[in-house]
Coordinates of C-alpha atoms in Angstrom, one line a residue:
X1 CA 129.0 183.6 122.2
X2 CA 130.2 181.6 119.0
X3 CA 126.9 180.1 117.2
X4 CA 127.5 176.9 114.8
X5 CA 124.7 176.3 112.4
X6 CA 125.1 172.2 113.6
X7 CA 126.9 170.3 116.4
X8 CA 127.4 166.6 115.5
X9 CA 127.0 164.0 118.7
X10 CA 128.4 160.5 118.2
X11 CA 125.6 158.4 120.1
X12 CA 127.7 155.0 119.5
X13 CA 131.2 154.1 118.0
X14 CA 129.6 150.8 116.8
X15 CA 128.3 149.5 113.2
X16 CA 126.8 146.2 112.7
X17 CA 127.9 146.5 109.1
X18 CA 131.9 146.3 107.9
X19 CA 131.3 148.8 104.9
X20 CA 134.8 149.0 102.0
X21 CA 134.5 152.8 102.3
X22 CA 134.4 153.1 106.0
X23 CA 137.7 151.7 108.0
X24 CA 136.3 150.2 111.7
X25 CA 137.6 153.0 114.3
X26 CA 140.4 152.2 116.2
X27 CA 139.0 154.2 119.6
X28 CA 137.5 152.0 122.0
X29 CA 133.8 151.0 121.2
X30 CA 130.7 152.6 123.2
X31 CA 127.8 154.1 123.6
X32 CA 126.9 157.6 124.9
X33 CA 125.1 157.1 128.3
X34 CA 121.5 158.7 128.6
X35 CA 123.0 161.1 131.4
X36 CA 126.2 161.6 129.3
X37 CA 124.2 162.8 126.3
X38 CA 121.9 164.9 128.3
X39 CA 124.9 166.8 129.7
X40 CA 126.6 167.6 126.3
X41 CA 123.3 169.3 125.3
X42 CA 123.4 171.4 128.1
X43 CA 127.1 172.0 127.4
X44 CA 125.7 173.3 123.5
X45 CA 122.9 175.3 124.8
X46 CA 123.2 177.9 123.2
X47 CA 125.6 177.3 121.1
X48 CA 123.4 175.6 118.1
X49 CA 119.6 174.4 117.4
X50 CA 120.7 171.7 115.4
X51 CA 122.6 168.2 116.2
X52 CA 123.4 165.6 114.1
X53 CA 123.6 162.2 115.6
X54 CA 126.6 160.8 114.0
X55 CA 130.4 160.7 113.3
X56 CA 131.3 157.2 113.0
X57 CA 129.3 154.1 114.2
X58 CA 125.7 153.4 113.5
X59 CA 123.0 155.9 115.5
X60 CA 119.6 153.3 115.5
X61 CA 122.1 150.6 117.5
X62 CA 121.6 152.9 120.4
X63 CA 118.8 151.1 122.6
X64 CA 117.6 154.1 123.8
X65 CA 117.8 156.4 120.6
X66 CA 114.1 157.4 121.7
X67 CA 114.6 158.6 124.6
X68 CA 117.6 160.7 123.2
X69 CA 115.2 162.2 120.7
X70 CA 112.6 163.0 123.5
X71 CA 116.1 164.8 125.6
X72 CA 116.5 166.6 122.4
X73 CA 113.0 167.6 122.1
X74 CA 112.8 168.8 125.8
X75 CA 116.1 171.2 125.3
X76 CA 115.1 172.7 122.9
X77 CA 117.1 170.5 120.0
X78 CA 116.4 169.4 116.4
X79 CA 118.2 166.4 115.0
X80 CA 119.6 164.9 111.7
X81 CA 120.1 161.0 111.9
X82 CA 122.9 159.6 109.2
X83 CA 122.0 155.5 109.2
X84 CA 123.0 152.9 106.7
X85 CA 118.6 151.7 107.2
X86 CA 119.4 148.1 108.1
X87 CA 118.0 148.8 111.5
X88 CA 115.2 151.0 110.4
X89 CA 112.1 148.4 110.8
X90 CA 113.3 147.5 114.2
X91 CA 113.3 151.1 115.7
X92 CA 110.4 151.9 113.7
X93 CA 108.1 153.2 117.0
X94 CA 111.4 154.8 118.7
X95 CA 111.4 157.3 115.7
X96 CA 107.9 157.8 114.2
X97 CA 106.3 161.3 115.8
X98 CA 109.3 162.4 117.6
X99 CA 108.9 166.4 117.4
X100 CA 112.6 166.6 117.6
X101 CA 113.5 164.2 114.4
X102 CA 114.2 167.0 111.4
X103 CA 115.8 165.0 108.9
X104 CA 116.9 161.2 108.3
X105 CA 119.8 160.6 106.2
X106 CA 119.9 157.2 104.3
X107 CA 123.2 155.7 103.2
X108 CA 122.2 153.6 100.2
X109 CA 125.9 152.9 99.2
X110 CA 126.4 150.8 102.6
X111 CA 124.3 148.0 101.0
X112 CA 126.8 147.5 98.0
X113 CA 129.6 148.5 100.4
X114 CA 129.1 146.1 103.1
X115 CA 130.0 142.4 101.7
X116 CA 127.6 140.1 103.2
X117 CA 124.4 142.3 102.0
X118 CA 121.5 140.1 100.3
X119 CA 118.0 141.0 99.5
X120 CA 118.5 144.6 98.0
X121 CA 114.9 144.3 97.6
X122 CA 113.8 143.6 101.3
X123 CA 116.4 146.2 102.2
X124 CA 115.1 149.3 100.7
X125 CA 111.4 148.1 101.1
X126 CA 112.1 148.3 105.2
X127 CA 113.3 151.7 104.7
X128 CA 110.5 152.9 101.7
X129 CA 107.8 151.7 104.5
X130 CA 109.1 153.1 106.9
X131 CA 109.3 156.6 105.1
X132 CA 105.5 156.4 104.1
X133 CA 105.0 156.9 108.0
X134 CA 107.6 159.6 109.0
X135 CA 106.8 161.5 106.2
X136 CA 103.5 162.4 107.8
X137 CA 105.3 164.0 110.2
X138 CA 107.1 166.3 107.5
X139 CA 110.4 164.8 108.4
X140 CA 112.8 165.5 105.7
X141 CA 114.7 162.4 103.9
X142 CA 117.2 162.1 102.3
X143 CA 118.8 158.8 100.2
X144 CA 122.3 159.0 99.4
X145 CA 124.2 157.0 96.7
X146 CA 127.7 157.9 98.0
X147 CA 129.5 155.3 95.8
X148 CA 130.8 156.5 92.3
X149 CA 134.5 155.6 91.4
X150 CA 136.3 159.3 90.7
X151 CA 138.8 157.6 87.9
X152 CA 137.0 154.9 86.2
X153 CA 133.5 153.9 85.5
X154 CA 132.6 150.9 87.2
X155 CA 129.6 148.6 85.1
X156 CA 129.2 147.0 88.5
X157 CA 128.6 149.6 90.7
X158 CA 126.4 151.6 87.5
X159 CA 124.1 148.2 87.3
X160 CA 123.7 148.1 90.8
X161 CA 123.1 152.2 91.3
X162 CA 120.4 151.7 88.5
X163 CA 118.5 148.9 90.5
X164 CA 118.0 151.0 93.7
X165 CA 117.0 154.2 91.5
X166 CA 114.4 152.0 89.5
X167 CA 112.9 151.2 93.0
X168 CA 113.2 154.8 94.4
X169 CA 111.2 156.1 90.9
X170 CA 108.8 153.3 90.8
X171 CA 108.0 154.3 94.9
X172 CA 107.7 157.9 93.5
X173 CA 106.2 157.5 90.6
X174 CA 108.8 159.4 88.7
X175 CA 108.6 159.7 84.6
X176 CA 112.3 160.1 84.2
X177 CA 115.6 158.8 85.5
X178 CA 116.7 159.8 88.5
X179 CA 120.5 160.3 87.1
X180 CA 119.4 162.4 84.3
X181 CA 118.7 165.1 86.6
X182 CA 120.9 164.1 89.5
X183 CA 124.2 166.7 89.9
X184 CA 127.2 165.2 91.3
X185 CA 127.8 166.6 94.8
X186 CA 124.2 168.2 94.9
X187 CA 120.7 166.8 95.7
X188 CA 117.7 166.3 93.5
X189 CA 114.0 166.6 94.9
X190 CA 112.5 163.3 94.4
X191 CA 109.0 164.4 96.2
X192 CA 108.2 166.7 98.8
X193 CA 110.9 166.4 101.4
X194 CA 112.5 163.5 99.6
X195 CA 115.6 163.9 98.3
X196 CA 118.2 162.0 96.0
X197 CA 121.9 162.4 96.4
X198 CA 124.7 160.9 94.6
X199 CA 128.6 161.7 94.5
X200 CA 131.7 160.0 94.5
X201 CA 132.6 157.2 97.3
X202 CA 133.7 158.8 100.6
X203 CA 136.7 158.5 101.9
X204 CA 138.0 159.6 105.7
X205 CA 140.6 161.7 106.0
X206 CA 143.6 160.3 107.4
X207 CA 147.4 161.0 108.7
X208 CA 148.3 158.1 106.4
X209 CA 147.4 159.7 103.6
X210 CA 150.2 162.6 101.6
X211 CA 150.0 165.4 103.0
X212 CA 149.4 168.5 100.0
X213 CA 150.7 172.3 100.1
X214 CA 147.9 172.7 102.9
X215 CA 145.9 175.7 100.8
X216 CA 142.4 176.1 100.8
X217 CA 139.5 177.0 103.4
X218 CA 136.8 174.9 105.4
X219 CA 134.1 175.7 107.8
X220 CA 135.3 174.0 110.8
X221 CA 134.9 175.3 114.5
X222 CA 132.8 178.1 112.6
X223 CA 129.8 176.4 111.5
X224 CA 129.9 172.9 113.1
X225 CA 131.9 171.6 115.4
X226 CA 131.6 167.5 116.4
X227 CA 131.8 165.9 120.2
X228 CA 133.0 161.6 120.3
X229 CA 131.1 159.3 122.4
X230 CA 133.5 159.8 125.0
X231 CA 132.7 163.3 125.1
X232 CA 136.2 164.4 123.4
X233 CA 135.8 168.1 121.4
X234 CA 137.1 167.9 117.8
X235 CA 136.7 170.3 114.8
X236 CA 134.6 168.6 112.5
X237 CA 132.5 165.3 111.6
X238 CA 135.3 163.8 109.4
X239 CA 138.0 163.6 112.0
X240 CA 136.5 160.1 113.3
X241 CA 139.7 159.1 115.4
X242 CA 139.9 161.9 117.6
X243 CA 143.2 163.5 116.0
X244 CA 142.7 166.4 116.8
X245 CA 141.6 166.5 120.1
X246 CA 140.7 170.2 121.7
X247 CA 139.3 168.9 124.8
X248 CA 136.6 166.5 126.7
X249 CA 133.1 168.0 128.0
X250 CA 133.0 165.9 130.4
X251 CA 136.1 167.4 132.2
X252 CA 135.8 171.2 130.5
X253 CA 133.4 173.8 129.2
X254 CA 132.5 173.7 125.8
X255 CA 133.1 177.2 125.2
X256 CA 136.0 177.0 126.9
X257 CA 137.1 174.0 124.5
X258 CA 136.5 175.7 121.5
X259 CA 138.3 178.7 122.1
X260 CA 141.8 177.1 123.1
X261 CA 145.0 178.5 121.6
X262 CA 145.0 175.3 119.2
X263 CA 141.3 175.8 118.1
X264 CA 141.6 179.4 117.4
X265 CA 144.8 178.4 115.6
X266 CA 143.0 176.5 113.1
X267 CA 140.4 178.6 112.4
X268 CA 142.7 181.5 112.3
X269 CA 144.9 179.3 109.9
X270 CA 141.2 178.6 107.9
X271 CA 141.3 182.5 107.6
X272 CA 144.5 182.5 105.6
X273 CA 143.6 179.5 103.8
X274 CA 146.2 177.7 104.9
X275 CA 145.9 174.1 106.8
X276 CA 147.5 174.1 110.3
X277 CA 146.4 170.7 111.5
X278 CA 148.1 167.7 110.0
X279 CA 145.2 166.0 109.1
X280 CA 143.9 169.0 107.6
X281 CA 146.6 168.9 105.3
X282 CA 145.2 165.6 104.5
X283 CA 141.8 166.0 104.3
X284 CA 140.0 165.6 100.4
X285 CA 137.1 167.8 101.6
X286 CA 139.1 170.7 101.7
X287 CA 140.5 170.6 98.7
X288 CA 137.1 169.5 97.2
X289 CA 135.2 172.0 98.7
X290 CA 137.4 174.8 97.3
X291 CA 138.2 178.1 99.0
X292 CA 135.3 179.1 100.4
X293 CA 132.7 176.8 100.1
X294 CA 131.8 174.7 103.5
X295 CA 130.7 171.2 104.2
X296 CA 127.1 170.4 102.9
X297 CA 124.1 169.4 105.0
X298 CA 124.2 165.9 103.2
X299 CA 127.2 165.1 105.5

């Protein structure tokens, strides 16, 4: 049986922010029903310990993201969450001393990304409180500033960076700058657990873009492998419209999905380091990830 190191499980479709970085998905909105979700983890069994509850939308909209958590816990399951924290203080009991909850990503950058955001102050003290608790329960955490212009230097976005590290040191009582030891691409440890990570702003792969010579190498279908609310199969976190489609686990076997003549084709493809899928040929974390380097557990 192929083993991925992580499976990501979009729990929703839906964001109650409109962030600059992040274009609203043009699949129909939902959320993964509680008998849904359990189903897909039996259809991973086996296949991974480790999901990640996210490809587009926002995971802590999910009404019943507890009761996920304890479906995780009971299968045998650890989790990732990716959240922009605007909804942390409101789901505060559904997540504190959940046995299945490994790590919680924060996305910083969706403050400053998302144009009707006031109270930077309020924001990240929601999210620092809430931290204090989880941390207890040796969650790891992780805050991401995902927002760095790759051709010029914006004095905005550097002004605005440097207000939310002066909070994160003064909660850490750090006695240097967090961006002094900070490497682009690559966490810092902040505390135990905590972790700072900054890189450039993210952008989604897409079959608008130019396409390039299709070279280089990525890990996809060969340590991760993502599933859409709607239960369709596709190769990796960053294809958040579904292109490439290999199959729905609602209607197939996951093992049978990801060993179709299309998925082997890419991987087999990966293995030349050549691109097969269009929007492979189109994809920035390819190329920025080199030859044979894979996706990072910040994603």
């Amino acid at each position: 049986m192929k083993t991925f190191k992580k499976v990501y499980i979009e729990i929703t479709s839906v964001c109650n922010l409109a962030c600059s970085f992040c274009p609203p998905t043009e699949r129909a909105k939902g959320l993964i029903k509680v008998e849904q979700f359990a189903h897909i983890l039996d259809e991973i069994s086996g296949y991974t310990k480790y999901i990640y509850l996210h490809v587009k939308g926002e995971p802590l909209l999910h009404p019943r993201i507890g009761q996920l958590l304890d479906i995780a816990h009971e299968k045998g399951f650890k989790v990732n969450i990716t959240t922009n924290g605007t909804l942390i203080k409101k789901n505060r009991e559904k997540l504190l001393g959940k046995p299945a909850l490994r790590q919680i990503n924060f996305s910083l950058h969706s403050f400053d990304g998302h144009e009707g955001s006031e109270n930077r102050e309020k924001y990240l003290s929601d999210i620092l409180e809430f931290v204090r608790d989880v941390r207890k329960h040796n969650v790891i955490i992780s805050y991401r500033l995902w927002n760095l212009q790759r051709n010029n230097v914006s004095e905005l976005a550097n002004r605005r960076n440097r207000e939310t590290l002066e909070i994160l040191e003064k909660e850490y009582e750090l006695d240097y700058e967090i961006q002094e030891r900070v490497e682009m691409g690559s966490g810092v440890k902040i505390a135990k657990n905590i972790y700072l990570n900054q890189d450039h702003e993210f952008r989604w792969p897409s079959l608008l873009e130019k396409a390039d010579e299709g070279k280089g190498f990525c890990h996809a279908l060969r340590t991760h492998a993502a599933i859409l609310v709607d239960g369709s199969v596709v190769p990796c976190c960053l294809d958040g419209e579904g292109v490439i489609n290999l199959g729905n686990v609602h209607d197939q076997k996951f093992g049978e999905i990801i060993t179709t003549d299309r998925a082997q084709n890419l991987v087999d493809g990966f293995s030349r380091r050549e691109a097969i899928e269009e929007l492979c040929k189109k994809c920035g974390f390819r190329q920025k990830f080199g030859m044979d380097s894979e996706l990072p557990d910040v994603l």
